[in-house]
Short mmCIF file of C-alpha atoms in Angstrom, two decimals:
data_model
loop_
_atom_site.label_atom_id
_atom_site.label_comp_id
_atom_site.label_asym_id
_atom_site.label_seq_id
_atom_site.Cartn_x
_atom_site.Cartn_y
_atom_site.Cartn_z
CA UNK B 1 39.32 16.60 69.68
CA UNK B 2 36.35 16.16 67.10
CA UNK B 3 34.34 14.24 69.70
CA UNK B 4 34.85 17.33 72.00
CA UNK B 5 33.91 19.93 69.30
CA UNK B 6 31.21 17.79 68.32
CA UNK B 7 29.67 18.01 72.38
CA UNK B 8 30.25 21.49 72.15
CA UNK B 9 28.37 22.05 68.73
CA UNK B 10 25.72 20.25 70.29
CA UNK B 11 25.09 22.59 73.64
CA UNK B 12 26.50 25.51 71.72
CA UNK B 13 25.68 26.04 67.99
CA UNK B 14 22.82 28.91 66.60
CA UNK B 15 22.47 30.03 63.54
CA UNK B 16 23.42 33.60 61.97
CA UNK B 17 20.38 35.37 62.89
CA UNK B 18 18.16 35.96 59.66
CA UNK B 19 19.77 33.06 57.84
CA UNK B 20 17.17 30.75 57.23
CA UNK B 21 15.04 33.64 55.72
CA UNK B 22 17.89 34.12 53.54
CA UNK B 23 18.01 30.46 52.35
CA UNK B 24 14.01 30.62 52.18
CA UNK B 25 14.50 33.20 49.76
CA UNK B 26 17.19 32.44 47.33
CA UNK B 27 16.45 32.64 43.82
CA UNK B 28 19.39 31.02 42.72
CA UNK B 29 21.12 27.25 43.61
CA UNK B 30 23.61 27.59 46.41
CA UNK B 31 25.62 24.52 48.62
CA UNK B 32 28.18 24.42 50.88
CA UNK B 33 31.73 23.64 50.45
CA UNK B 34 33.77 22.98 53.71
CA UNK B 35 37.47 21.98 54.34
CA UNK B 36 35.19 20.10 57.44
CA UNK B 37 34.49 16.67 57.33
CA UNK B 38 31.53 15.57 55.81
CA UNK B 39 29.51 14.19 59.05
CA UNK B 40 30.76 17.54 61.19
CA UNK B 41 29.29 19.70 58.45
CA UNK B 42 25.86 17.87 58.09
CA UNK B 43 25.86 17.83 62.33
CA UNK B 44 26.18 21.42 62.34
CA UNK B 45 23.67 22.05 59.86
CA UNK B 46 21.41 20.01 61.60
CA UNK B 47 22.04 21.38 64.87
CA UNK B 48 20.93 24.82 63.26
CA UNK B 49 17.90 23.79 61.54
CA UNK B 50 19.43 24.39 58.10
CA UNK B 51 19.84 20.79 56.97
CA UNK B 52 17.22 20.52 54.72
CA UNK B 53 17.84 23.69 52.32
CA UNK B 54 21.04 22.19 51.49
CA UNK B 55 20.09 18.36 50.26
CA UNK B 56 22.94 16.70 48.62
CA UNK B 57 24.61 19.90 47.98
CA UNK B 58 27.22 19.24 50.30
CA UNK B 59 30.98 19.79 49.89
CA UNK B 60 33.91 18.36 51.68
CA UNK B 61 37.66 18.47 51.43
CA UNK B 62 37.77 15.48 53.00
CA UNK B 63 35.87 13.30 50.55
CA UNK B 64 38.56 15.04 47.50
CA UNK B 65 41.08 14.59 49.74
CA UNK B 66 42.23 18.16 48.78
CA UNK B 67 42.13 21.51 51.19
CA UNK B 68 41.92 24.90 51.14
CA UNK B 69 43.69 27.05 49.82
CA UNK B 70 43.54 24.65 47.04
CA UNK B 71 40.37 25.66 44.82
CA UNK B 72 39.65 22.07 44.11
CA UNK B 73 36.35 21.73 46.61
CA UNK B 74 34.94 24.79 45.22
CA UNK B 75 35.82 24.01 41.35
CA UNK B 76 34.31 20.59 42.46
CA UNK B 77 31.02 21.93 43.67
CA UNK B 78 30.25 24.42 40.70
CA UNK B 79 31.01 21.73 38.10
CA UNK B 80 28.67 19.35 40.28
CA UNK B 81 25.93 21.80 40.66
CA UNK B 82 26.01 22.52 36.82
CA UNK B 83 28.16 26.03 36.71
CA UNK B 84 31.15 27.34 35.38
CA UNK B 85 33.61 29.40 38.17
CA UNK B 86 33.00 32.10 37.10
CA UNK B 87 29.02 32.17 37.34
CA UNK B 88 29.78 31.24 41.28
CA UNK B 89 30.08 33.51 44.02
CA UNK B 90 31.66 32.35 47.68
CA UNK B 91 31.42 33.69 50.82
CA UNK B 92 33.99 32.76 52.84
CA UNK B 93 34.65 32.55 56.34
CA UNK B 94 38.83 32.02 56.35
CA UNK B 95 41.89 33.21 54.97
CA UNK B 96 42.84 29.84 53.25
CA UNK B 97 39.24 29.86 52.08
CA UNK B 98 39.51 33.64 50.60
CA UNK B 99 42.91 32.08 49.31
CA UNK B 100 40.84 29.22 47.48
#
């Protein structure tokens, strides 16, 4: 199944139109925390050209071994990138994410 979705990312994946000047612009830190596996996430981020405005600020389930709707990958990636929960806003893509 991953190898599939990972052929299909390949031919398939764009980005949101206008995100990259929306990364190019942000005043603040930001990262990305997935309930993806690491190498899918950085593929797909790759694949879009948005790779390198996200560094090491990366954020997997997998490597915490804990899912959404547990909060645990995003309380992970505030603490990580210096922030209380509070001072963090998510956008969300999923119910079990908007859950988290």
């Amino acid at each position: 199944y991953r190898a599939r979705t990972f052929e299909t990312f390949k031919k398939e994946i764009q980005p949101i139109k206008g995100i990259k000047e929306v990364l190019e612009n942000l005043k603040i830190p930001f990262c990305t925390a997935s309930s993806g596996p690491e190498n899918k996430i950085r593929l797909n981020l790759e694949l879009t050209g948005l790779l390198p405005f996200f560094g090491d600020n990366i954020f997997s389930c997998y490597t915490i071994q804990k899912w959404k709707p547990e909060p645990d990958v995003f309380l992970w990636a505030a603490k990580t990138m210096g922030f209380q929960p509070n001072e963090c806003l998510v956008v969300e893509d999923s119910v079990s994410g908007v859950e988290a």
